Each structure stands twice: as structure tokens, then as C-alpha cells.
């Protein structure tokens, strides 16, 4: 055991999860890295100069149980980053695929947050970052159920954060926009039509998120342009928001991180 703080990061081998792992390692955290692929976990751990690896499929009860048991011990920061999208409009999807999406994007976030909170609350400190998306603020991807899962993550994080802040624990939803990762390729999403100025750097997203967690924010939206998007979505007439949404899929592609 060391005196260093411990952070557990899910989806830690690529994209925003890998960026969290690198940044937290640089900040002196001892890391617990969670992902399905053990070889990639071990490669990431080697890159960081050592880390605890925990192979687990969080879309399964067994995978959630394994990580939940680790969270019941001393973990100072949980980053719920693992997630997925479906490149299929809902009417053409399947029950199996939609339930997989819900298990990973919603159920795993709930399970691991619930697993981490008792020990954090008992110590009077700790943080949880649930990686959500700007797409969760409105139905901006017609036919996709991904934004609905992220709307849940943001609402859940904000509500839970309000409840536990008096215990010294901070819970925050991190809501990035388009971020350069493997996310779109893995989901089979063609993001080639997305303008270059919309893309964010994963490292910057992570640094902004960690800064906002320290400030006690319940919701973090990195980058001024996406702050403006969220403001517009929240305050513009809904008829206008829906008109823009109808063109979103063909104009800028789908997905975010």
C-alpha cells in the first residue's frame, strides 16, 4: 500500500479513458484500469510505469460485480467512462442490442457509482466522474437511443451529486462534444463530415473535467463552443431545436466521444 490517492478508470485503454489514465498517473494517482481486453490493459499499465489491471465486461452482471467489489475498498476517484453507441436507428435495431447499450451506458454507471459511494462517504471524501455527452441535453440525433442514455447519466450524476455533497463526496457528469478517439470507428459511425473545428482533444477534455470536479461543479461541458451549444439547446425555442436536429445526422454525423 502507498499513500498515493487511488483512481479507478473504466474503458481505460482508449480515447477519453486512456487520457484520464495518463493525466491521473501524471498527477500521482495509483491507478486501477478496467476494460475488456487484458492485453490492451497490460500495455497501458506498462506505458504508465505500472498500474493494477482489472479485466471486466461491464455489460455483464459478473463484470459489474468484479469492479464493484474493488470499489468497496479504498478508491479516491472513480471515472465511469466505458460506453458505446449503436449505428442503427431504433426502429431497425434489436432488443438485444438496445439492452446491451442500456447495460453498459446506464446500468454499469449506476452499479459502480452505488458501489463507490458508501466507502467514500464514510471517509468524507472522494470523487466520481461519469462521462456523459452534450447529445444528452436534447434529442439531437433522431432515431438514436444513445443520447437518451447520456441524458440519464447527466441527470443521475447531477441528482446524486446534490445529495452527497454534504458528505464531502463530489459527483459530476462530464459532457464532451465530438472528441478525437476510437469511439466512432468502433461504433461504425462515419464522422468524416464533421467539421474540424468541432473536434476536441481528449487530453484537454480530461483536464477541464478534473478542474471542474475540483471546483465542485455537478455538470462539466468542456470548451466554449459546446457551452454555447448547450445554452442554445436549453434556451432556444424547441421548434428550432427540432428543426436543427432533423439535419444533424447528415450535416455533422453522429456520436461524440
Coordinates of N, CA and C in Angstrom, one line a residue:
X1 N 0.8 -1.2 0.0 CA 0.0 0.0 0.0 C 0.9 1.3 0.0
X2 N 0.4 2.3 -0.7 CA 1.1 3.6 -0.7 C 0.2 4.6 -0.2
X3 N 0.8 5.8 0.0 CA -0.1 7.0 0.5 C -0.7 7.7 -0.7
X4 N -0.4 7.3 -1.9 CA -1.0 8.0 -3.1 C -2.5 7.7 -3.2
X5 N -3.2 8.7 -3.7 CA -4.6 8.5 -4.0 C -4.8 7.5 -5.1
X6 N -5.9 6.8 -5.0 CA -6.2 5.7 -6.0 C -7.4 6.1 -6.9
X7 N -7.2 5.9 -8.2 CA -8.3 6.2 -9.1 C -8.6 5.0 -9.9
X8 N -9.9 4.7 -10.1 CA -10.3 3.6 -10.9 C -11.0 4.1 -12.2
X9 N -10.5 3.7 -13.4 CA -11.0 4.3 -14.6 C -11.5 3.1 -15.5
X10 N -12.7 3.2 -15.9 CA -13.3 2.2 -16.8 C -13.1 2.6 -18.3
X11 N -13.1 1.7 -19.2 CA -12.8 2.0 -20.6 C -11.5 2.7 -20.7
X12 N -10.5 2.1 -20.0 CA -9.2 2.9 -19.8 C -8.2 2.7 -20.9
X13 N -8.5 1.9 -21.9 CA -7.4 1.6 -22.9 C -7.5 2.4 -24.1
X14 N -8.4 3.3 -24.3 CA -8.6 4.1 -25.5 C -9.3 5.4 -25.2
X15 N -9.1 6.4 -26.0 CA -9.9 7.6 -26.0 C -9.9 8.4 -24.7
X16 N -11.0 8.8 -24.3 CA -11.1 9.6 -23.1 C -10.6 8.9 -21.8
X17 N -10.9 7.6 -21.8 CA -10.5 6.7 -20.7 C -9.0 6.7 -20.6
X18 N -8.3 6.5 -21.7 CA -6.8 6.4 -21.7 C -6.3 7.8 -21.4
X19 N -6.9 8.9 -21.8 CA -6.5 10.2 -21.5 C -6.6 10.4 -20.0
X20 N -7.7 10.0 -19.4 CA -7.8 10.0 -17.9 C -6.7 9.3 -17.2
X21 N -6.4 8.1 -17.7 CA -5.3 7.3 -17.1 C -4.0 8.0 -17.1
X22 N -3.7 8.6 -18.3 CA -2.4 9.3 -18.4 C -2.3 10.5 -17.5
X23 N -3.4 11.3 -17.5 CA -3.4 12.5 -16.7 C -3.3 12.2 -15.2
X24 N -4.1 11.2 -14.8 CA -4.1 10.9 -13.4 C -2.8 10.3 -12.9
X25 N -2.2 9.5 -13.8 CA -0.9 9.0 -13.5 C 0.1 10.1 -13.3
X26 N 0.1 11.1 -14.2 CA 1.0 12.2 -14.1 C 0.7 13.0 -12.9
X27 N -0.5 13.0 -12.4 CA -0.8 13.7 -11.1 C -0.5 12.9 -9.9
X28 N 0.0 11.7 -10.0 CA 0.5 11.0 -8.9 C -0.5 10.0 -8.3
X29 N -1.6 9.7 -9.1 CA -2.5 8.7 -8.6 C -2.0 7.3 -8.9
X30 N -2.3 6.3 -7.9 CA -2.2 4.9 -8.2 C -3.5 4.5 -9.0
X31 N -3.3 3.7 -10.1 CA -4.4 3.5 -11.0 C -4.9 2.1 -10.9
X32 N -6.2 1.9 -11.1 CA -6.9 0.7 -11.4 C -7.5 0.8 -12.7
X33 N -7.1 0.1 -13.7 CA -7.5 0.2 -15.1 C -8.5 -0.9 -15.4
X34 N -9.7 -0.6 -15.9 CA -10.7 -1.5 -16.2 C -11.1 -1.5 -17.7
X35 N -11.1 -2.6 -18.4 CA -11.5 -2.7 -19.7 C -11.7 -4.2 -20.0
X36 N -12.3 -4.5 -21.2 CA -12.5 -6.0 -21.5 C -11.2 -6.7 -22.0
X37 N -10.3 -6.0 -22.6 CA -9.1 -6.6 -23.3 C -7.9 -6.5 -22.4
X38 N -7.6 -7.7 -21.9 CA -6.5 -7.8 -20.9 C -5.1 -7.4 -21.5
X39 N -4.9 -7.7 -22.8 CA -3.6 -7.4 -23.4 C -3.5 -5.9 -23.5
X40 N -4.6 -5.2 -23.9 CA -4.5 -3.7 -24.0 C -4.4 -3.1 -22.6
X41 N -5.0 -3.7 -21.6 CA -4.9 -3.2 -20.3 C -3.4 -3.3 -19.8
X42 N -2.8 -4.4 -20.1 CA -1.4 -4.6 -19.7 C -0.5 -3.6 -20.4
X43 N -0.8 -3.4 -21.7 CA 0.0 -2.4 -22.5 C -0.1 -1.0 -21.9
X44 N -1.3 -0.6 -21.5 CA -1.5 0.7 -20.9 C -0.8 0.8 -19.6
X45 N -0.9 -0.3 -18.8 CA -0.2 -0.3 -17.5 C 1.3 -0.1 -17.7
X46 N 1.8 -0.8 -18.7 CA 3.3 -0.7 -18.9 C 3.7 0.7 -19.4
X47 N 2.8 1.3 -20.2 CA 3.1 2.7 -20.7 C 3.2 3.6 -19.5
X48 N 2.3 3.4 -18.5 CA 2.2 4.3 -17.3 C 3.3 4.0 -16.2
X49 N 4.0 2.9 -16.5 CA 5.0 2.5 -15.5 C 4.5 1.7 -14.3
X50 N 3.3 1.1 -14.6 CA 2.7 0.2 -13.6 C 1.3 0.7 -13.2
X51 N 0.4 -0.2 -13.1 CA -1.0 0.0 -12.7 C -1.6 -1.3 -12.4
X52 N -2.6 -1.3 -11.6 CA -3.5 -2.5 -11.3 C -4.4 -2.7 -12.5
X53 N -4.5 -3.9 -13.1 CA -5.4 -4.1 -14.2 C -6.5 -5.0 -13.8
X54 N -7.7 -4.7 -14.2 CA -8.9 -5.5 -13.8 C -9.8 -5.7 -15.1
X55 N -9.5 -6.8 -15.8 CA -10.3 -7.1 -17.0 C -11.7 -7.4 -16.6
X56 N -12.7 -6.7 -17.2 CA -14.1 -6.9 -16.9 C -15.0 -6.4 -18.0
X57 N -16.0 -7.1 -18.3 CA -17.0 -6.7 -19.3 C -18.2 -6.1 -18.5
X58 N -18.3 -4.8 -18.5 CA -19.3 -4.1 -17.7 C -20.7 -4.2 -18.2
X59 N -20.9 -4.8 -19.4 CA -22.2 -5.1 -19.9 C -22.8 -6.3 -19.3
X60 N -22.0 -7.0 -18.4 CA -22.5 -8.2 -17.8 C -22.6 -8.0 -16.3
X61 N -23.5 -8.8 -15.6 CA -23.5 -8.7 -14.1 C -22.2 -9.1 -13.5
X62 N -21.6 -10.1 -14.1 CA -20.3 -10.6 -13.5 C -19.2 -9.5 -13.5
X63 N -19.1 -8.8 -14.7 CA -18.1 -7.8 -14.8 C -18.4 -6.6 -13.8
X64 N -19.7 -6.2 -13.7 CA -20.0 -5.2 -12.7 C -19.7 -5.6 -11.3
X65 N -20.0 -6.9 -11.0 CA -19.8 -7.4 -9.6 C -18.3 -7.3 -9.3
X66 N -17.4 -7.7 -10.2 CA -16.0 -7.7 -10.0 C -15.5 -6.3 -9.7
X67 N -15.9 -5.3 -10.5 CA -15.4 -4.0 -10.3 C -16.0 -3.3 -9.1
X68 N -17.3 -3.7 -8.8 CA -18.0 -3.1 -7.6 C -17.3 -3.6 -6.3
X69 N -16.8 -4.8 -6.3 CA -16.1 -5.3 -5.2 C -14.8 -4.6 -5.0
X70 N -14.1 -4.2 -6.0 CA -12.9 -3.4 -5.9 C -13.2 -2.0 -5.4
X71 N -14.3 -1.4 -5.8 CA -14.7 -0.1 -5.4 C -15.1 0.0 -3.9
X72 N -15.4 -1.2 -3.4 CA -15.8 -1.2 -1.9 C -14.6 -1.0 -1.0
X73 N -13.4 -1.0 -1.6 CA -12.2 -0.8 -0.8 C -11.8 0.7 -1.0
X74 N -10.6 1.0 -0.7 CA -10.2 2.4 -0.8 C -9.9 2.9 -2.2
X75 N -10.9 3.6 -2.8 CA -10.7 4.3 -4.1 C -11.1 5.7 -3.9
X76 N -10.2 6.6 -4.3 CA -10.5 8.1 -4.1 C -11.3 8.7 -5.3
X77 N -11.1 8.2 -6.5 CA -11.7 8.7 -7.6 C -12.2 7.6 -8.6
X78 N -13.4 7.6 -9.0 CA -14.0 6.7 -9.9 C -14.3 7.5 -11.2
X79 N -13.8 7.0 -12.3 CA -14.2 7.6 -13.6 C -15.0 6.5 -14.4
X80 N -16.3 6.7 -14.5 CA -17.1 5.8 -15.3 C -17.1 6.3 -16.8
X81 N -16.2 5.8 -17.5 CA -16.0 6.2 -18.9 C -16.5 5.2 -19.9
X82 N -16.5 3.9 -19.6 CA -16.9 2.9 -20.6 C -18.3 3.2 -21.1
X83 N -18.4 3.1 -22.4 CA -19.7 3.3 -23.1 C -19.7 2.9 -24.5
X84 N -20.8 3.0 -25.2 CA -20.9 2.6 -26.6 C -22.1 3.3 -27.2
X85 N -22.1 3.3 -28.5 CA -23.2 3.8 -29.3 C -23.6 2.7 -30.3
X86 N -24.8 2.8 -30.9 CA -25.3 1.9 -31.9 C -25.5 2.7 -33.2
X87 N -24.9 2.3 -34.3 CA -25.1 2.9 -35.6 C -26.3 2.4 -36.3
X88 N -27.4 2.3 -35.6 CA -28.7 1.8 -36.1 C -29.9 2.6 -35.6
X89 N -30.7 3.1 -36.5 CA -31.9 3.8 -36.0 C -32.8 2.8 -35.2
X90 N -33.4 3.3 -34.2 CA -34.2 2.5 -33.2 C -35.2 1.5 -33.9
X91 N -36.0 2.0 -34.9 CA -36.9 1.0 -35.5 C -36.3 -0.2 -36.2
X92 N -35.0 0.0 -36.6 CA -34.3 -1.2 -37.2 C -33.3 -1.9 -36.3
X93 N -33.3 -1.5 -35.0 CA -32.5 -2.1 -34.0 C -33.1 -3.4 -33.5
X94 N -32.4 -4.0 -32.5 CA -32.9 -5.3 -31.9 C -33.0 -5.1 -30.4
X95 N -33.8 -5.9 -29.8 CA -33.9 -5.8 -28.3 C -32.6 -6.1 -27.7
X96 N -31.9 -7.1 -28.3 CA -30.6 -7.5 -27.7 C -29.6 -6.3 -27.7
X97 N -29.5 -5.6 -28.9 CA -28.5 -4.5 -29.0 C -28.9 -3.4 -28.1
X98 N -30.2 -3.1 -28.0 CA -30.7 -2.0 -27.2 C -30.4 -2.3 -25.7
X99 N -30.6 -3.5 -25.3 CA -30.4 -3.9 -23.9 C -28.9 -3.9 -23.6
X100 N -28.1 -4.2 -24.5 CA -26.6 -4.1 -24.3 C -26.2 -2.7 -24.1
X101 N -26.8 -1.8 -24.9 CA -26.5 -0.3 -24.7 C -26.9 0.1 -23.4
X102 N -28.1 -0.2 -22.9 CA -28.5 0.2 -21.6 C -27.7 -0.4 -20.5
X103 N -27.3 -1.7 -20.6 CA -26.5 -2.3 -19.6 C -25.1 -1.6 -19.4
X104 N -24.5 -1.2 -20.5 CA -23.2 -0.6 -20.4 C -23.3 0.9 -20.1
X105 N -24.2 1.7 -20.8 CA -24.2 3.1 -20.6 C -25.0 3.6 -19.4
X106 N -25.9 2.8 -18.9 CA -26.8 3.2 -17.8 C -26.5 2.3 -16.6
X107 N -26.8 1.0 -16.7 CA -26.7 0.1 -15.6 C -25.3 0.1 -14.9
X108 N -24.3 0.0 -15.7 CA -22.9 -0.1 -15.2 C -22.6 1.2 -14.4
X109 N -23.0 2.4 -15.0 CA -22.8 3.6 -14.3 C -23.5 3.6 -12.9
X110 N -24.7 3.2 -12.9 CA -25.5 3.1 -11.6 C -24.8 2.2 -10.7
X111 N -24.5 1.0 -11.1 CA -23.9 -0.1 -10.2 C -22.6 0.4 -9.6
X112 N -21.7 1.0 -10.4 CA -20.4 1.3 -9.9 C -20.4 2.6 -9.1
X113 N -21.3 3.5 -9.4 CA -21.5 4.7 -8.5 C -22.0 4.3 -7.2
X114 N -23.0 3.4 -7.2 CA -23.6 2.9 -5.9 C -22.5 2.1 -5.1
X115 N -21.7 1.4 -5.8 CA -20.6 0.6 -5.1 C -19.6 1.5 -4.5
X116 N -19.3 2.7 -5.1 CA -18.2 3.5 -4.6 C -18.6 4.4 -3.5
X117 N -19.9 4.9 -3.5 CA -20.3 5.9 -2.6 C -20.2 5.6 -1.1
X118 N -20.6 4.3 -0.6 CA -20.5 4.1 0.8 C -19.1 4.3 1.4
X119 N -18.1 3.8 0.8 CA -16.7 3.9 1.3 C -16.3 5.4 1.2
X120 N -16.6 6.1 0.2 CA -16.2 7.5 0.0 C -16.9 8.3 1.1
X121 N -18.2 8.1 1.3 CA -19.0 8.9 2.2 C -18.4 8.6 3.7
X122 N -18.1 7.4 3.9 CA -17.6 7.0 5.3 C -16.2 7.8 5.6
X123 N -15.4 8.0 4.5 CA -14.1 8.7 4.7 C -14.3 10.2 4.6
X124 N -15.5 10.6 4.1 CA -15.7 12.0 4.0 C -15.0 12.7 2.8
X125 N -14.7 11.9 1.8 CA -14.0 12.5 0.6 C -14.1 11.5 -0.5
X126 N -13.9 12.0 -1.7 CA -13.9 11.1 -2.9 C -14.6 11.8 -4.0
X127 N -14.4 11.3 -5.2 CA -15.0 11.9 -6.4 C -15.4 10.9 -7.4
X128 N -16.5 11.2 -8.1 CA -16.9 10.3 -9.2 C -17.2 11.2 -10.4
X129 N -16.6 10.8 -11.5 CA -16.9 11.5 -12.8 C -17.5 10.5 -13.7
X130 N -18.8 10.8 -14.1 CA -19.5 10.0 -15.1 C -19.4 10.6 -16.5
X131 N -18.8 10.0 -17.4 CA -18.6 10.6 -18.7 C -20.0 10.5 -19.5
X132 N -20.5 11.6 -19.8 CA -21.8 11.7 -20.5 C -21.5 12.3 -21.9
X133 N -22.4 13.2 -22.3 CA -22.3 13.8 -23.7 C -23.2 15.0 -23.8
X134 N -22.8 16.0 -24.7 CA -23.6 17.1 -25.0 C -24.9 16.6 -25.7
X135 N -24.9 15.4 -26.3 CA -26.1 14.9 -27.0 C -27.2 14.6 -26.0
X136 N -26.9 14.5 -24.7 CA -27.9 14.2 -23.8 C -28.8 15.3 -23.4
X137 N -28.5 16.5 -23.9 CA -29.2 17.7 -23.5 C -30.5 17.9 -24.4
X138 N -30.6 17.2 -25.5 CA -31.7 17.3 -26.4 C -31.7 16.1 -27.3
X139 N -32.8 15.9 -28.0 CA -32.9 14.8 -29.0 C -32.3 15.3 -30.3
X140 N -30.9 15.3 -30.3 CA -30.2 15.9 -31.4 C -29.8 14.8 -32.4
X141 N -30.1 13.6 -32.2 CA -29.7 12.5 -33.1 C -30.9 11.7 -33.4
X142 N -31.9 12.1 -34.2 CA -33.1 11.4 -34.3 C -32.9 10.0 -34.7
X143 N -33.6 9.1 -34.0 CA -33.5 7.7 -34.2 C -32.5 6.9 -33.4
X144 N -31.6 7.7 -32.8 CA -30.6 7.1 -31.9 C -31.0 7.1 -30.5
X145 N -30.8 6.0 -29.8 CA -31.1 5.9 -28.4 C -29.9 6.3 -27.5
X146 N -28.7 6.5 -28.1 CA -27.5 6.9 -27.4 C -27.7 8.2 -26.6
X147 N -28.3 9.2 -27.2 CA -28.5 10.5 -26.4 C -29.4 10.2 -25.1
X148 N -30.4 9.3 -25.3 CA -31.2 9.1 -24.1 C -30.5 8.5 -23.0
X149 N -29.5 7.6 -23.3 CA -28.7 7.0 -22.2 C -27.8 8.1 -21.5
X150 N -27.3 9.0 -22.3 CA -26.5 10.1 -21.8 C -27.3 11.1 -21.0
X151 N -28.6 11.3 -21.4 CA -29.5 12.2 -20.7 C -29.6 11.6 -19.3
X152 N -29.8 10.3 -19.2 CA -29.9 9.6 -17.9 C -28.6 9.8 -17.1
X153 N -27.5 9.7 -17.7 CA -26.2 9.8 -17.0 C -26.1 11.2 -16.4
X154 N -26.4 12.2 -17.2 CA -26.2 13.6 -16.7 C -27.2 13.9 -15.6
X155 N -28.5 13.5 -15.7 CA -29.5 13.7 -14.7 C -29.1 13.0 -13.4
X156 N -28.7 11.7 -13.6 CA -28.4 10.9 -12.4 C -27.2 11.5 -11.7
X157 N -26.2 11.9 -12.4 CA -25.0 12.5 -11.8 C -25.3 13.7 -11.0
X158 N -26.1 14.6 -11.6 CA -26.4 15.9 -11.0 C -27.2 15.7 -9.7
X159 N -28.2 14.8 -9.8 CA -29.1 14.5 -8.7 C -28.3 13.8 -7.6
X160 N -27.5 12.9 -7.9 CA -26.6 12.2 -6.9 C -25.6 13.1 -6.3
X161 N -25.0 14.0 -7.1 CA -24.1 14.9 -6.6 C -24.7 15.9 -5.6
X162 N -25.9 16.4 -5.9 CA -26.6 17.2 -4.9 C -26.8 16.5 -3.6
X163 N -27.2 15.3 -3.7 CA -27.5 14.5 -2.5 C -26.3 14.3 -1.6
X164 N -25.1 14.0 -2.2 CA -24.0 13.5 -1.4 C -22.9 14.6 -1.1
X165 N -23.1 15.8 -1.6 CA -22.1 16.8 -1.5 C -21.9 17.2 0.0
X166 N -22.9 17.0 0.8 CA -22.7 17.3 2.3 C -21.8 16.3 3.0
X167 N -21.6 15.2 2.3 CA -20.7 14.2 2.9 C -19.2 14.4 2.5
X168 N -19.0 15.3 1.7 CA -17.6 15.6 1.2 C -17.3 14.9 -0.1
X169 N -18.2 14.2 -0.7 CA -18.1 13.4 -1.9 C -18.6 14.3 -3.1
X170 N -17.9 14.3 -4.2 CA -18.3 15.0 -5.4 C -18.7 14.1 -6.5
X171 N -19.8 14.3 -7.1 CA -20.2 13.5 -8.3 C -20.5 14.5 -9.4
X172 N -20.0 14.2 -10.6 CA -20.1 15.2 -11.7 C -20.3 14.4 -13.0
X173 N -21.1 15.0 -13.9 CA -21.2 14.5 -15.3 C -20.3 15.3 -16.1
X174 N -19.5 14.6 -16.9 CA -18.6 15.3 -17.9 C -19.2 15.1 -19.3
X175 N -19.5 16.2 -19.9 CA -20.3 16.2 -21.1 C -19.5 16.8 -22.3
X176 N -18.7 16.0 -22.9 CA -17.9 16.5 -24.1 C -18.7 16.5 -25.3
X177 N -18.3 17.2 -26.3 CA -18.8 17.1 -27.7 C -17.9 16.1 -28.5
X178 N -17.8 16.3 -29.8 CA -17.0 15.5 -30.6 C -15.6 15.5 -30.2
X179 N -15.0 14.3 -29.8 CA -13.7 14.2 -29.3 C -12.9 13.1 -30.1
X180 N -11.7 13.4 -30.4 CA -10.9 12.5 -31.3 C -10.5 11.3 -30.5
X181 N -11.2 10.2 -30.7 CA -11.0 8.9 -30.1 C -11.3 7.8 -31.1
X182 N -11.3 6.5 -30.6 CA -11.7 5.4 -31.4 C -13.2 5.2 -31.4
X183 N -14.0 6.0 -30.7 CA -15.4 5.8 -30.4 C -16.2 5.6 -31.7
X184 N -16.0 6.5 -32.6 CA -16.8 6.5 -33.8 C -16.5 5.2 -34.7
X185 N -15.2 4.9 -34.8 CA -14.8 3.8 -35.6 C -15.4 2.5 -35.0
X186 N -15.3 2.4 -33.7 CA -15.8 1.1 -33.0 C -17.3 1.0 -33.2
X187 N -18.0 2.1 -33.3 CA -19.5 2.0 -33.4 C -19.9 2.0 -34.9
X188 N -18.9 2.0 -35.8 CA -19.3 2.0 -37.2 C -19.9 3.3 -37.7
X189 N -19.5 4.4 -37.1 CA -20.1 5.7 -37.4 C -19.1 6.5 -38.3
X190 N -19.6 7.0 -39.4 CA -18.8 7.8 -40.3 C -18.9 9.3 -39.8
X191 N -17.8 9.7 -39.3 CA -17.8 11.1 -38.8 C -17.0 12.0 -39.7
X192 N -16.7 11.6 -40.9 CA -15.9 12.3 -41.9 C -16.5 13.7 -42.2
X193 N -17.8 13.8 -42.1 CA -18.5 15.1 -42.5 C -18.5 16.1 -41.3
X194 N -17.9 15.7 -40.2 CA -17.9 16.6 -39.0 C -16.8 17.7 -39.2
X195 N -17.2 18.9 -39.2 CA -16.1 20.0 -39.4 C -15.0 19.9 -38.4
X196 N -13.8 20.2 -38.8 CA -12.6 20.0 -38.0 C -12.7 20.9 -36.7
X197 N -13.3 22.1 -36.8 CA -13.4 22.9 -35.7 C -14.3 22.4 -34.5
X198 N -15.1 21.4 -34.8 CA -15.9 20.9 -33.8 C -15.2 19.8 -32.9
X199 N -14.1 19.3 -33.4 CA -13.4 18.3 -32.7 C -12.6 18.8 -31.4
X200 N -12.7 18.0 -30.4 CA -11.9 18.3 -29.2 C -10.8 17.3 -29.0
X201 N -9.8 17.8 -28.2 CA -8.7 16.9 -27.8 C -9.0 16.2 -26.5
X202 N -8.8 14.9 -26.5 CA -9.2 14.1 -25.3 C -8.5 14.5 -24.1
X203 N -7.2 14.9 -24.2 CA -6.4 15.3 -23.0 C -7.0 16.6 -22.5
X204 N -7.4 17.5 -23.3 CA -8.0 18.8 -22.9 C -9.3 18.5 -22.2
X205 N -10.1 17.6 -22.7 CA -11.4 17.3 -22.1 C -11.2 16.8 -20.7
X206 N -10.2 15.9 -20.5 CA -9.9 15.4 -19.2 C -9.5 16.4 -18.2
X207 N -8.6 17.3 -18.7 CA -8.1 18.3 -17.8 C -9.2 19.3 -17.4
X208 N -10.0 19.7 -18.3 CA -11.2 20.5 -18.0 C -12.1 19.8 -17.0
X209 N -12.3 18.5 -17.2 CA -13.2 17.8 -16.3 C -12.7 17.7 -14.9
X210 N -11.4 17.4 -14.8 CA -10.8 17.3 -13.4 C -10.8 18.7 -12.7
X211 N -10.6 19.7 -13.5 CA -10.6 21.1 -12.9 C -12.0 21.4 -12.4
X212 N -13.0 21.0 -13.2 CA -14.4 21.3 -12.8 C -14.8 20.5 -11.6
X213 N -14.3 19.3 -11.5 CA -14.6 18.4 -10.3 C -14.1 19.1 -9.1
X214 N -12.9 19.6 -9.2 CA -12.3 20.3 -8.0 C -13.1 21.5 -7.6
X215 N -13.7 22.2 -8.6 CA -14.5 23.4 -8.3 C -15.8 23.0 -7.7
X216 N -16.2 21.7 -7.7 CA -17.5 21.3 -7.2 C -18.6 21.4 -8.2
X217 N -18.3 21.5 -9.5 CA -19.4 21.5 -10.5 C -20.1 20.2 -10.5
X218 N -21.4 20.2 -10.8 CA -22.2 19.0 -11.0 C -22.2 18.5 -12.4
X219 N -22.0 19.5 -13.4 CA -22.0 19.2 -14.8 C -20.9 20.0 -15.4
X220 N -20.0 19.3 -16.2 CA -18.9 20.0 -16.9 C -19.1 19.8 -18.4
X221 N -19.1 20.9 -19.1 CA -19.1 20.9 -20.5 C -17.8 21.6 -21.0
X222 N -16.9 20.8 -21.5 CA -15.6 21.4 -22.0 C -15.8 22.2 -23.2
X223 N -15.0 23.3 -23.3 CA -14.8 24.1 -24.5 C -16.0 25.1 -24.7
X224 N -15.7 26.3 -25.0 CA -16.7 27.4 -25.1 C -17.7 27.1 -26.1
X225 N -17.3 26.5 -27.3 CA -18.3 26.3 -28.4 C -19.4 25.3 -27.9
X226 N -19.0 24.3 -27.1 CA -20.1 23.3 -26.7 C -20.9 23.9 -25.5
X227 N -20.3 24.8 -24.7 CA -21.0 25.5 -23.7 C -22.1 26.3 -24.4
X228 N -21.8 26.9 -25.6 CA -22.8 27.7 -26.3 C -23.9 26.8 -26.9
X229 N -23.5 25.6 -27.4 CA -24.4 24.6 -27.9 C -25.4 24.3 -26.8
X230 N -24.9 23.9 -25.6 CA -25.8 23.5 -24.6 C -26.7 24.7 -24.1
X231 N -26.2 25.9 -24.1 CA -27.0 27.0 -23.7 C -28.1 27.2 -24.8
X232 N -27.8 27.1 -26.0 CA -28.8 27.2 -27.1 C -29.9 26.1 -27.0
X233 N -29.4 24.9 -26.8 CA -30.4 23.8 -26.7 C -31.3 23.9 -25.5
X234 N -30.8 24.4 -24.4 CA -31.6 24.6 -23.2 C -32.6 25.8 -23.3
X235 N -32.2 26.8 -24.1 CA -33.0 28.1 -24.0 C -33.6 28.4 -25.4
X236 N -33.2 27.8 -26.5 CA -33.9 28.1 -27.7 C -35.3 27.5 -27.8
X237 N -36.1 28.1 -28.6 CA -37.5 27.5 -28.8 C -37.3 26.1 -29.3
X238 N -38.1 25.2 -28.7 CA -38.0 23.7 -29.0 C -38.3 23.5 -30.5
X239 N -39.1 24.2 -31.2 CA -39.4 24.0 -32.6 C -38.1 24.2 -33.4
X240 N -37.3 25.2 -33.0 CA -36.0 25.5 -33.7 C -35.0 24.4 -33.4
X241 N -34.9 23.9 -32.1 CA -34.0 22.8 -31.8 C -34.4 21.6 -32.6
X242 N -35.7 21.2 -32.8 CA -36.1 20.1 -33.5 C -35.7 20.2 -35.0
X243 N -35.9 21.4 -35.5 CA -35.6 21.7 -36.9 C -34.1 21.4 -37.2
X244 N -33.2 21.9 -36.3 CA -31.8 21.7 -36.4 C -31.5 20.2 -36.3
X245 N -32.2 19.5 -35.3 CA -31.9 18.1 -35.1 C -32.2 17.3 -36.3
X246 N -33.2 17.6 -37.1 CA -33.5 16.8 -38.3 C -32.4 16.8 -39.3
X247 N -31.5 17.8 -39.3 CA -30.4 17.9 -40.2 C -29.1 17.4 -39.6
X248 N -29.1 17.1 -38.3 CA -27.8 16.8 -37.6 C -27.1 15.6 -38.2
X249 N -27.9 14.5 -38.5 CA -27.2 13.2 -38.9 C -26.5 13.4 -40.2
X250 N -27.1 14.1 -41.2 CA -26.5 14.3 -42.5 C -25.4 15.4 -42.5
X251 N -25.6 16.4 -41.6 CA -24.7 17.5 -41.7 C -23.3 17.3 -40.9
X252 N -23.4 16.7 -39.7 CA -22.2 16.6 -38.9 C -22.0 15.1 -38.5
X253 N -22.7 14.2 -38.9 CA -22.5 12.8 -38.5 C -23.2 12.5 -37.2
X254 N -22.7 11.5 -36.5 CA -23.3 11.0 -35.2 C -22.3 10.7 -34.2
X255 N -22.7 10.8 -32.9 CA -21.8 10.4 -31.8 C -21.0 11.5 -31.3
X256 N -20.2 11.2 -30.3 CA -19.4 12.3 -29.7 C -18.0 11.7 -29.3
X257 N -17.9 11.1 -28.2 CA -16.6 10.6 -27.7 C -16.4 9.2 -28.0

